[in-house]
Tab-separated table of C-alpha atoms and ligand atoms in Angstrom:
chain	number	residue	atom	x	y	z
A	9	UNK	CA	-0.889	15.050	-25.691
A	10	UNK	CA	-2.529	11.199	-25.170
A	11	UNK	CA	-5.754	11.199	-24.086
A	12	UNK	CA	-5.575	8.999	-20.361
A	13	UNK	CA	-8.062	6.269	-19.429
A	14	UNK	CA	-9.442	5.728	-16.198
A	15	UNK	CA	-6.456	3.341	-14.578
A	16	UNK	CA	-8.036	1.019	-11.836
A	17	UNK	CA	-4.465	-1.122	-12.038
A	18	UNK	CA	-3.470	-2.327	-8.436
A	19	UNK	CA	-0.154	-2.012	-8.941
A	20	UNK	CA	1.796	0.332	-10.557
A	21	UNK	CA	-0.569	2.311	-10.190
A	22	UNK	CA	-2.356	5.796	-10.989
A	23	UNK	CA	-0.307	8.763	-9.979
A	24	UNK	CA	-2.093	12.291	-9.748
A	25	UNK	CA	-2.173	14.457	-13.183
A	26	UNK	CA	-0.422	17.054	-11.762
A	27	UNK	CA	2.296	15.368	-10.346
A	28	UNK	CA	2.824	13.467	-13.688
A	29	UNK	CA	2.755	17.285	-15.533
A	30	UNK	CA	4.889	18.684	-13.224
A	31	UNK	CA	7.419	16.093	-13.272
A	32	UNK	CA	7.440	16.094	-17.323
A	33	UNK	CA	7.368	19.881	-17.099
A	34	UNK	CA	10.649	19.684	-15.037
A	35	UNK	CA	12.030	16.301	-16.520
A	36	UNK	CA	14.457	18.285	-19.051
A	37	UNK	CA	15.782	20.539	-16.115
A	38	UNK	CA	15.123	21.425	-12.722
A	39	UNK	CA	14.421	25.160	-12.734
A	40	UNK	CA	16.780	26.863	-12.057
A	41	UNK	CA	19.732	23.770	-12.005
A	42	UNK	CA	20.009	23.067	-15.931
A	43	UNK	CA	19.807	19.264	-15.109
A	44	UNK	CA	17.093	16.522	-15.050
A	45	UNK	CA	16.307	15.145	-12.142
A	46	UNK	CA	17.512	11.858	-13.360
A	47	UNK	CA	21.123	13.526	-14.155
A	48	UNK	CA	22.010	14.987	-10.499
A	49	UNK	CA	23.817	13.311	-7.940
A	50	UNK	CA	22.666	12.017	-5.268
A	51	UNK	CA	25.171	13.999	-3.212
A	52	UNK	CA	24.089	17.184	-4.342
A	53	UNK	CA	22.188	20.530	-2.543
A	54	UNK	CA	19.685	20.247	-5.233
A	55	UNK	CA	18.679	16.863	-4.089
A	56	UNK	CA	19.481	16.998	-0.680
A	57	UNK	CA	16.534	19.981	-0.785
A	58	UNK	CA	14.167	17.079	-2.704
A	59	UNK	CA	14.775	14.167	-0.610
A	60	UNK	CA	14.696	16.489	3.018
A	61	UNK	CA	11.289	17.917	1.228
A	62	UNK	CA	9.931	14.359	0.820
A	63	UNK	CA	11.005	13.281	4.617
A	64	UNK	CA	8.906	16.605	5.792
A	65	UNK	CA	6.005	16.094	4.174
A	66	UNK	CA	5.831	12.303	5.113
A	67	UNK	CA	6.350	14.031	8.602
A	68	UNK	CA	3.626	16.318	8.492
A	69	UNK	CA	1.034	13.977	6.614
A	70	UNK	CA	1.176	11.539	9.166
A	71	UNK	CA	2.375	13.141	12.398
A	72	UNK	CA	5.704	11.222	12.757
A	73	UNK	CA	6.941	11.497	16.100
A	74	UNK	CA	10.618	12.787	16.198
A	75	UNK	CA	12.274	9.265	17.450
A	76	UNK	CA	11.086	7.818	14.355
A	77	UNK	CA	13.205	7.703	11.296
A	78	UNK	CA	11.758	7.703	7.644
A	79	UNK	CA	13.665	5.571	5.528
A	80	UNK	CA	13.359	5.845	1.565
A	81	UNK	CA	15.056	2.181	0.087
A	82	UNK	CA	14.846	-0.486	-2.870
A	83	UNK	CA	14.108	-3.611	-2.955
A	84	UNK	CA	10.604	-3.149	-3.374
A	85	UNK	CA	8.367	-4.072	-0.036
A	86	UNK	CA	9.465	-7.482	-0.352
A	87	UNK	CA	13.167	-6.774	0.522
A	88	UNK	CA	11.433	-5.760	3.636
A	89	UNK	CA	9.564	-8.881	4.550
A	90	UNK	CA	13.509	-10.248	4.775
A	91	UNK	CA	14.959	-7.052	6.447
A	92	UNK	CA	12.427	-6.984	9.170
A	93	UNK	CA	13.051	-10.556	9.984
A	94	UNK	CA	16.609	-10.578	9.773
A	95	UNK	CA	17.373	-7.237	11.723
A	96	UNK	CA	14.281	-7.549	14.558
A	97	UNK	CA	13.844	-11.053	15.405
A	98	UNK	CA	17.108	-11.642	17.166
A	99	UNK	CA	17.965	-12.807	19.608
A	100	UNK	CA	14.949	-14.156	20.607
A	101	UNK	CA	13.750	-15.423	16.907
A	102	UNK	CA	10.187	-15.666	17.408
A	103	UNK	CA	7.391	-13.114	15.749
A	104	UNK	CA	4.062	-13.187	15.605
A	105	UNK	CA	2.519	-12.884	12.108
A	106	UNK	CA	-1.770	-12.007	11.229
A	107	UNK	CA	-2.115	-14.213	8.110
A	108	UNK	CA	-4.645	-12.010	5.871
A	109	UNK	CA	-3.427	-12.913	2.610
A	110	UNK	CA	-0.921	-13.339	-0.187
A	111	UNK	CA	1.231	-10.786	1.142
A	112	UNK	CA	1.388	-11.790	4.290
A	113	UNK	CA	2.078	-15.498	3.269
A	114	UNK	CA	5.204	-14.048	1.268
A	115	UNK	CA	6.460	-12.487	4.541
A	116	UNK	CA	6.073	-15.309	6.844
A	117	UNK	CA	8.161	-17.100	4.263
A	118	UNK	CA	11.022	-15.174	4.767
A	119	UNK	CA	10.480	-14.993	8.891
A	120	UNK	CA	10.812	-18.530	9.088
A	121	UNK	CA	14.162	-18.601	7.455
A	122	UNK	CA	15.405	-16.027	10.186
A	123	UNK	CA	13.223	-17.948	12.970
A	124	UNK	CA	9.874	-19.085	14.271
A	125	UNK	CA	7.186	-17.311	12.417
A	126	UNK	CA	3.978	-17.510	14.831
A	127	UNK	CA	0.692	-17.777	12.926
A	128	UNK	CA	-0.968	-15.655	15.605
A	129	UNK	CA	-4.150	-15.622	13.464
A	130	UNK	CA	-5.131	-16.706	9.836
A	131	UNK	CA	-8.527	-16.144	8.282
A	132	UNK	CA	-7.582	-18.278	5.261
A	133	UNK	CA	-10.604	-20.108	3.714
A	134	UNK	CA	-11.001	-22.812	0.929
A	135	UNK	CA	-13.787	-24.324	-1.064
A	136	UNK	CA	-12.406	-27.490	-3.318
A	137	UNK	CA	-8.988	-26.289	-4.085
A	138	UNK	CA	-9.348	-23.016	-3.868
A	139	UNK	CA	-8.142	-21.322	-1.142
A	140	UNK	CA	-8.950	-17.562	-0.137
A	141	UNK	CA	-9.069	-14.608	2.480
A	142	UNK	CA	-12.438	-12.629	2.811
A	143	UNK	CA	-12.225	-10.883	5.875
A	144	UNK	CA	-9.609	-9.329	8.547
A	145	UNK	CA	-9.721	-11.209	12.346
A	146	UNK	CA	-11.217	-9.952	15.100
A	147	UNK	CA	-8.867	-8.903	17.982
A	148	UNK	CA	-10.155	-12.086	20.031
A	149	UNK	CA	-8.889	-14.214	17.481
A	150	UNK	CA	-5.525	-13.080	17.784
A	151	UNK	CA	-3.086	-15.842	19.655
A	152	UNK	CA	-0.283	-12.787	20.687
A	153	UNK	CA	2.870	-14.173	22.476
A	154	UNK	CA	4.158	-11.298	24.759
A	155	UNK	CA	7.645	-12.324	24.316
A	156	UNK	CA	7.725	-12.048	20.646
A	157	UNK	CA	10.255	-10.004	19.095
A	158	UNK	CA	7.380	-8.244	17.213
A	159	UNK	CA	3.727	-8.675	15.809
A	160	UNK	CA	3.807	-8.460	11.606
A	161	UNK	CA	0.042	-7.733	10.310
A	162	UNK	CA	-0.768	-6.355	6.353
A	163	UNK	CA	-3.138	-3.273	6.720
A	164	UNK	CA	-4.373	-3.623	3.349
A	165	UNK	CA	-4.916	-7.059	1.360
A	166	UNK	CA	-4.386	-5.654	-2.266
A	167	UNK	CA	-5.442	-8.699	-3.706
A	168	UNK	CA	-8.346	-10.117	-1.703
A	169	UNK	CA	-9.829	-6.459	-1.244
A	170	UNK	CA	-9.611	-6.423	2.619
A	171	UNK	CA	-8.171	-3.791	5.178
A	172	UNK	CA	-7.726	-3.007	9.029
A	173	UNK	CA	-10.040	-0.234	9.937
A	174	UNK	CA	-7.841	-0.435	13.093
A	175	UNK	CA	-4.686	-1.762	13.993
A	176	UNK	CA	-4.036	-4.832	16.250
A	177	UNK	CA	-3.645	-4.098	19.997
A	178	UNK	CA	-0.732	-5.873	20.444
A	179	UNK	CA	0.531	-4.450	24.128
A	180	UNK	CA	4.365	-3.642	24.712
A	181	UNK	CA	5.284	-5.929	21.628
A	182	UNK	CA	6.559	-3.681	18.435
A	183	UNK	CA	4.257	-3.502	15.648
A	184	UNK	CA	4.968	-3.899	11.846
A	185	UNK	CA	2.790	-3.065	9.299
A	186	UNK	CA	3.138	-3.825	5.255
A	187	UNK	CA	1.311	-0.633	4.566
A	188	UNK	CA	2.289	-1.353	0.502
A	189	UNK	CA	-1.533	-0.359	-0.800
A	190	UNK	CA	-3.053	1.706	1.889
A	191	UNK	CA	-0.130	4.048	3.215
A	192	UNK	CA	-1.225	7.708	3.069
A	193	UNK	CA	-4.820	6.816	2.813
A	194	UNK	CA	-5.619	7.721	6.285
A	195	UNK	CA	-4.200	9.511	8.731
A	196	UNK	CA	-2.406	7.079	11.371
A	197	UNK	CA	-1.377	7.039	14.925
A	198	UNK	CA	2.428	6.184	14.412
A	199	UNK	CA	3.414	5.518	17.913
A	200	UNK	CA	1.133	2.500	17.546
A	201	UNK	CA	3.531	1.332	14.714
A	202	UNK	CA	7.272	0.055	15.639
A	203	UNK	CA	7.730	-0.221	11.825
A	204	UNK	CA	5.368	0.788	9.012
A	205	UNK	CA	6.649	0.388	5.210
A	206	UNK	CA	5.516	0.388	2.021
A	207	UNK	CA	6.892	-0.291	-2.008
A	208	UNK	CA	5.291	3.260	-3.394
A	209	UNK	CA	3.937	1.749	-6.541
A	210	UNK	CA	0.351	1.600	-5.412
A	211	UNK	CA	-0.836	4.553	-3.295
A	212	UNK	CA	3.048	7.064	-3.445
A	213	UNK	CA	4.769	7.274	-6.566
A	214	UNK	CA	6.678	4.776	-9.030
A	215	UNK	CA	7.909	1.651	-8.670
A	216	UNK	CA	11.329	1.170	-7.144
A	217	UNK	CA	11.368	2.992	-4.130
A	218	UNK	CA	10.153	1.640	-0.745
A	219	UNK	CA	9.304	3.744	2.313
A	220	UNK	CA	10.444	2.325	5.801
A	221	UNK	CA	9.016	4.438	8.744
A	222	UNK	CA	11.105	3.128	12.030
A	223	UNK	CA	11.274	4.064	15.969
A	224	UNK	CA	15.057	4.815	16.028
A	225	UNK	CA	15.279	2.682	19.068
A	226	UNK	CA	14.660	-0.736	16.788
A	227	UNK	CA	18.226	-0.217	15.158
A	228	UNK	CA	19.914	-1.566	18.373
A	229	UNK	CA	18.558	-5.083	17.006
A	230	UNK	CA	20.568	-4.996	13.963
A	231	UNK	CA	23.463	-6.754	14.409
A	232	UNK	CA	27.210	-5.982	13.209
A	233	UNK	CA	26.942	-9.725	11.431
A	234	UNK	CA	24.151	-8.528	9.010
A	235	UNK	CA	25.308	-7.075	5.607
A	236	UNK	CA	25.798	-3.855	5.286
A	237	UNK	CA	22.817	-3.181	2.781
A	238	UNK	CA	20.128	-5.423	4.577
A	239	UNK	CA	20.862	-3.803	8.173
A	240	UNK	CA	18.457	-0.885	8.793
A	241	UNK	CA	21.199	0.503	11.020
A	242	UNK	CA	23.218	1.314	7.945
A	243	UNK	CA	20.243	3.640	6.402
A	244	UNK	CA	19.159	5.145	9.518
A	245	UNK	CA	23.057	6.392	10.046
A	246	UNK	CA	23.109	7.558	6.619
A	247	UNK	CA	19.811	8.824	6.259
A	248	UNK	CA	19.178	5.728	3.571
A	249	UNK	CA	21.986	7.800	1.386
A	250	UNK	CA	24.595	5.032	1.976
A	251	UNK	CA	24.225	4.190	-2.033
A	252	UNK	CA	22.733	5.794	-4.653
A	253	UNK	CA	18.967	5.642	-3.726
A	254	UNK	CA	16.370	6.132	-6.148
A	255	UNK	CA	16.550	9.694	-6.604
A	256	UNK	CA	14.003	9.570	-9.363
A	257	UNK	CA	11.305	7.687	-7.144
A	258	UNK	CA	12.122	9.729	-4.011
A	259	UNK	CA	11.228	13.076	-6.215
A	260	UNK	CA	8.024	11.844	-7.020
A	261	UNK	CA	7.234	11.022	-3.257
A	262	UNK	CA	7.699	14.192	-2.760
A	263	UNK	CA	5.786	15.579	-5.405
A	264	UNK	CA	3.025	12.951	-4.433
A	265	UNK	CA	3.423	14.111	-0.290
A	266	UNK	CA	3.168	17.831	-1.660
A	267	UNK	CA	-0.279	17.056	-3.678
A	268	UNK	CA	-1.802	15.577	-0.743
A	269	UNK	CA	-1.163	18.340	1.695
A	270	UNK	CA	-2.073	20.894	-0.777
A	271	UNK	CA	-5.389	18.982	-1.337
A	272	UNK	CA	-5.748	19.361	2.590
A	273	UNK	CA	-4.007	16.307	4.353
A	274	UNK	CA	-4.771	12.912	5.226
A	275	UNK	CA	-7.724	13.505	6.980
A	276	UNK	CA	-9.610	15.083	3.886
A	277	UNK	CA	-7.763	12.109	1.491
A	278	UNK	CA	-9.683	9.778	3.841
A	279	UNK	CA	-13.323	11.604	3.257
A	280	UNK	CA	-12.529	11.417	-0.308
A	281	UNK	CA	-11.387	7.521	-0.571
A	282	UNK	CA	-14.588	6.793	2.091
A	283	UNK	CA	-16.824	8.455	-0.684
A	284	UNK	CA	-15.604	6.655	-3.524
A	285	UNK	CA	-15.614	3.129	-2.412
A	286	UNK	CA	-18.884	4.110	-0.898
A	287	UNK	CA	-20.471	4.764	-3.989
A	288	UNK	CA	-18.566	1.791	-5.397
A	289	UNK	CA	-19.993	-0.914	-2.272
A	290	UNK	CA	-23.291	0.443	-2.589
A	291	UNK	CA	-23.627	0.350	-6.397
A	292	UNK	CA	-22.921	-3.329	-5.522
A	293	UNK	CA	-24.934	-3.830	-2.703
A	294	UNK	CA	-28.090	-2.395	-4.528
A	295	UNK	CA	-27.656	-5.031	-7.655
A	296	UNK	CA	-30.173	-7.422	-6.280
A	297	UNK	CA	-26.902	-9.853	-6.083
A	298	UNK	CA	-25.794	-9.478	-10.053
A	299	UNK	CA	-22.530	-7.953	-8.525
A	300	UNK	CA	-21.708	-9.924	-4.741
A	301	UNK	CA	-18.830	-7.855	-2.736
A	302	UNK	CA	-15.678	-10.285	-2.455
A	303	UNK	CA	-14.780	-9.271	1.094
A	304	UNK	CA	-17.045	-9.373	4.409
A	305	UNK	CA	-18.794	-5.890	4.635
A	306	UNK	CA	-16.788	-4.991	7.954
A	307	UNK	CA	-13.742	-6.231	6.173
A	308	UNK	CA	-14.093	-4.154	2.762
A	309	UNK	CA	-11.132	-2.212	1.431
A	310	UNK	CA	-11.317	1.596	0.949
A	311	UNK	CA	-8.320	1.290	-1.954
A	312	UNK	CA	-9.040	-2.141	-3.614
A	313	UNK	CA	-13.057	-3.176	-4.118
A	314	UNK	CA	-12.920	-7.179	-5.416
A	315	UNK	CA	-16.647	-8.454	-6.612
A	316	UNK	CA	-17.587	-10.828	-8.829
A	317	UNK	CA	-20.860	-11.479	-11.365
A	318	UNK	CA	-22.388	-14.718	-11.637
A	319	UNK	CA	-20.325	-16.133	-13.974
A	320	UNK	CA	-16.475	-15.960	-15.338
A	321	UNK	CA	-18.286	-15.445	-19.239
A	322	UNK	CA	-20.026	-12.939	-17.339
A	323	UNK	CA	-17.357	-11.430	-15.405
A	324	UNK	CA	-15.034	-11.469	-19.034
A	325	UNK	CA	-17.716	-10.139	-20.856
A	326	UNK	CA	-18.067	-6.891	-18.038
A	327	UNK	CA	-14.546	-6.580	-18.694
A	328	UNK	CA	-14.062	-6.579	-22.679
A	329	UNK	CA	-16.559	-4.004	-22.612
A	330	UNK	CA	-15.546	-1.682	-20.117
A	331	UNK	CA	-12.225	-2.052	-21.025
A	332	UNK	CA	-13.536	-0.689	-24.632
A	333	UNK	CA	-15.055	2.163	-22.791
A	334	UNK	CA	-11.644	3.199	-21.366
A	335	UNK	CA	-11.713	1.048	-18.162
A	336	UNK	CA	-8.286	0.045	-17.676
A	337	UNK	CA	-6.904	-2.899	-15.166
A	338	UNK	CA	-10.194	-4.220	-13.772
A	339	UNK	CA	-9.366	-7.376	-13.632
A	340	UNK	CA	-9.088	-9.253	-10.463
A	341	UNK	CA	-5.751	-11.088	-9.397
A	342	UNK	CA	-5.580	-14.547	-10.765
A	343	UNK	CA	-5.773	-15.887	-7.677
A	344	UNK	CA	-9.178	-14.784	-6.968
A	345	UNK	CA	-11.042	-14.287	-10.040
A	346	UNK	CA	-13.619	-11.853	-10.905
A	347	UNK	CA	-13.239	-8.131	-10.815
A	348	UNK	CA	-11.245	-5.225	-8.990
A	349	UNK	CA	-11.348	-1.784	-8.997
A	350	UNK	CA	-8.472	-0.034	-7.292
A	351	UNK	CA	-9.337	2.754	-6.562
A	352	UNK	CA	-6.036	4.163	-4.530
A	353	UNK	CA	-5.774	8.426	-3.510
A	354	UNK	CA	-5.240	9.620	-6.938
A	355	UNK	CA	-8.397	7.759	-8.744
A	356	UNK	CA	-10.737	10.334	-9.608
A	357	UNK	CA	-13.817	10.684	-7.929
A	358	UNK	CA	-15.303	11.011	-11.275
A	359	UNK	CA	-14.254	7.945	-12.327
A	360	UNK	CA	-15.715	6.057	-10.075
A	361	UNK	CA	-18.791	7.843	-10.343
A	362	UNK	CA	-18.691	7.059	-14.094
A	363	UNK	CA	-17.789	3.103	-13.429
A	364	UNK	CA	-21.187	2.928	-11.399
A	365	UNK	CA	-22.923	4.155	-14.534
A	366	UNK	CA	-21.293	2.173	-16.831
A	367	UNK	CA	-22.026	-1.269	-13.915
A	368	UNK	CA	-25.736	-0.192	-14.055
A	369	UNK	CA	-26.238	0.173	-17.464
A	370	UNK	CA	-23.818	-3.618	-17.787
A	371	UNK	CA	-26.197	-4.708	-15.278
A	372	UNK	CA	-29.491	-3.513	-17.098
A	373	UNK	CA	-28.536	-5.366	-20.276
A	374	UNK	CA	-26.968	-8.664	-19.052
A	375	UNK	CA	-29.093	-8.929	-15.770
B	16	PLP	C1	2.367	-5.004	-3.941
B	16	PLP	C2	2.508	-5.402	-2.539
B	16	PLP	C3	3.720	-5.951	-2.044
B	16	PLP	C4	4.903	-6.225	-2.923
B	16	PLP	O1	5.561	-5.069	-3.232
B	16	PLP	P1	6.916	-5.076	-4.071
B	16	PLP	O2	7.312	-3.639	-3.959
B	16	PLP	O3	6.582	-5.503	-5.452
B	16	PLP	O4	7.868	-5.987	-3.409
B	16	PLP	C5	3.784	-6.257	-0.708
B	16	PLP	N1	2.745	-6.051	0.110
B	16	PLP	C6	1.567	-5.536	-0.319
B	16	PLP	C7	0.448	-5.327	0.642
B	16	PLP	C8	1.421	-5.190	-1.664
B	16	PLP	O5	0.264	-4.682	-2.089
């Protein structure tokens, strides 16, 4: 078999070994059906049994409440940024929107061609032209209309290295959350959420298959104008088996689900991803500044640590070599620069542990 490299990509992302060997174990046929996975329809008891599996372990990972419904659709997470607009903000089409980052910008962008898209915070910065998000608002920053139709926020900023160590308190208004690079990292109080979704590629399985967790009561928004596949009501009534859905993606949710609560749940995910991007913040923090954290310290992301060195040469030079020494994907986003590990649920502790080395020893030579 290929020897694998430590994979700090943000997106697609890592996947744990075992689900990856189980899934090529059964690729050729599904014990005991004769088929592949990818050969089966959609209709049938074998994946009815695969895609009810994946719904209960999403259930029992995060505690869904039973008057929520959890949606598995395509489009990626920014089919959503339309959906939510288009099926929640009548008729009063207003929303409030936290502006932490790229992300966020894309799904304002999409609110305001459904209706008024509130900037209810922003913590956008610039310096010349460069313009960039370093940390998460405080709750009294927030500018929250009580009559919106609901409050939008991203929990994790995959690209500017930022996260929500709690959500908004946003009253009686629903909250959404683009959970895209964070979902499954913690264990969550979901009665807080009206919607939380997420595209699986970073922190649930491949690419291709989005996860929409919904308080049934929302669907009464959608109305009978919207098209068929954009209205949630449509997937909630068909338990999101209205077309083909991606049966492949869904399979590896559930494979994915049934790693983490074999591992122990979401609680003991959480200890793991706080000790990794511990030993990750603090190999930076101790570098007498060669390495300076991208995000403000109460602000840091548990999945995606951004830093930079002193210098691009610097930073490109960090990155040839690592890259050499099987570092894969540490390269920040090109709209920030400079470096990022991501270091989602499946990155070995190990690896990170072997990254520090391999930052001191960078640092010993070039500092
Ligand atoms: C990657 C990402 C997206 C975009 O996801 P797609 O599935 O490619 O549409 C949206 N939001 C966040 C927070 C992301 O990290």
């Amino acid at each position: 078999m290929e020897k694998r490299i430590y994979n700090f990509s943000a997106g697609p992302a890592i996947l744990p070994e075992e689900v990856l060997q189980e899934a090529q174990k059964d690729l050729f046929a599904l014990p005991g059906v004769g088929m592949s996975i990818l050969e089966i329809s959609h209709r049938s008891k074998t994946y009815d049994a695969i895609h009810t599996e994946a719904k209960d372990n999403v259930k029992k990972l995060l505690g869904v409440p039973d008057d929520y419904a959890i949606l598995f659709l395509q489009g990626g997470a920014s089919l959503q940024f339309s959906m939510i607009a288009l099926n929640l903000m009548p008729p009063k089409n207003k929303a409030d929107y936290i502006l932490t980052g790229s992300w966020s910008k894309k799904a304002i962008k999409e609110a305001k061609r459904v209706g008024t898209a509130n900037i209810a915070a922003s913590t956008e910065e610039s310096e010349g032209d460069k313009k960039f998000f370093k940390r998460i608002p405080k709750q009294s920053e927030l500018k929250l209309d009580p009559d919106a139709s609901y409050v939008h926020f991203t929990s994790n900023n995959t690209i500017f290295g930022t996260e929500w160590n709690k959500e908004p308190e946003v009253g009686n208004v629903p909250l959404v959350c683009d959970a895209s690079s964070d979902i499954f990292h913690k264990k969550l109080d979901l009665k807080k959420y009206g919607i939380i979704y997420a595209g699986a590629q970073k922190n649930m399985g491949p690419a291709g298959v989005t996860m929409v967790i919904m308080r049934k009561d929302l669907v009464e928004r959608s109305q009978d104008t919207l098209h068929t596949m954009l209205s949630y009501k449509t997937h909630v009534d068909s338990d999101s088996l209205y077309n083909t859905p991606t049966t492949f993606g869904v399979y590896i949710i559930m494979l994915v689900t049934r790693w983490l609560l074999k591992l122990g749940g979401l609680d003991k995910m959480h200890e793991i991803n706080k000790n990794k991007a511990d030993m990750l913040y603090r190999c930076i923090d101790e570098s007498n500044g060669f390495y300076k954290g991208h995000a403000e310290k109460e602000s840091r992301s548990l999945m995606n640590v951004t830093f930079n060195l002193a210098t691009p040469e610097m930073e490109k030079k960090l990155i040839d070599e690592a890259t050499k020494a099987g570092f894969s994907g540490l390269k920040g986003h090109r709209s920030v620069g400079g470096l990022r590990a991501s270091i989602y649920n499946a990155f070995p502790t190990k690896g990170v542990e072997d990254l520090v080395v391999f930052m001191k020893d960078f640092q010993k030579k070039n500092g």
